[in-house]
C-alpha angles and dihedrals in degrees: 000000000000093000090048088060090057096256125147118234132193119194111200131197135156105228133060094228093054089048090052091051091050090048091049091051093049091050091051090057092044097248111152110221142170132214138243095191137118113269095021127094113250102236107174115237133163086253118046130183110213138195104215089220092055094038090056091058093045103039090120090054097052122087110237108265125221093219131028120190116196118201117208086018094186084085094060099097090064119108099261092052094045088055092051092051090051093048094054106037093158098053124097116238129207118185122195127195139144089216115044093180131093131209091227088059097240114148121228089226091095088066106029131045100205140020119223112197119218124204117303124256090248091053090049089052094046092051096046099254093114130029120251110258120226114199130210129177134166121254091247125038123194117282107249095164092113096047114113124227123244118187088347098304136087113292101258099216092049092045094047091052088059101038104034093075130122091243098056092039089048089052090053090053092047095049092046090057091046101044107026108012114181093004125130110257141176121213121206112215139183102238141000090261092050090051092052091048091053094048090050093054092049090051090047087056091055095256112126109239142161135185126229130198142151094269093070123090111264091244091056091049092048092048093052091050089051091048089053092050089048093049093241087124122027102196128045117188122200145181104216099311098103103029096088130053092334109141110218106153092166090066114105100180143037119202114198116212098148115083111211139180087206114103088191093055090047094052093044089054095050088047092063091072098039099073110115117246132173107279097013110132098173143343120251117218118194108190110191097164106051097252093135089050090048099045108013131240130314093251095047111123113251134184112227128190141162095251124107 
């Protein structure tokens, strides 16, 4: 409707995979669009899909839009977004996010004037827009009481030393076989090395698996996601890359092997398994690190606001 009135719109996100998904959705609904993204020609269209990193370098080349839509808007208080807001003071901004809270405690009120609440997770489950999650956790989770904090979250090196062990990974394989055998699953890991170790152990158990991370070429990452959707691999392990905004509706299970103090990261990880898909009756959550005890369940009612 905005485009029909002759307005210019820029849709902003921070990861290539999310940008590709936005572009794909626009194409499905027949909305012509251009790109502000590294490696793609910047053909100017009324609707533009922009990488915040590339946009930050090209702000002086972009015609001021009438409307800016920011995906995963909890990132919008970071430097590159703040510069964008300052450059386009007359534009209208809409931020969308399932998790309007940051680990560093910064509120989104410095960027946005008002919060508009969408339907709750429980309502979305009850009405078939999300799959019903079923949770499993071991009686005893790893003791992380001695792990230090770095930037508000568990110190990665210390956490990896505790979590990246044959026993815990073996438990993940065992419980995958018990609670969601032959289902497509994503595993959230602490580091690239941890993700590779977990994938190797699933493969050693006869379960086709692969790891995915930001060091891989985009084509390789895309192929592994395609292979998961097609069932050529059943388990995809990741360090951060698919925890946020990554749309994988064919996934039936999420396996949590990365402890976090971040409520936002926790809910984003659970959300990867909740997308509806033909034949999906529920989503299985295997929490081996106590995140559900630490932060609660996906469908738990929460009060969000713009304050820090």
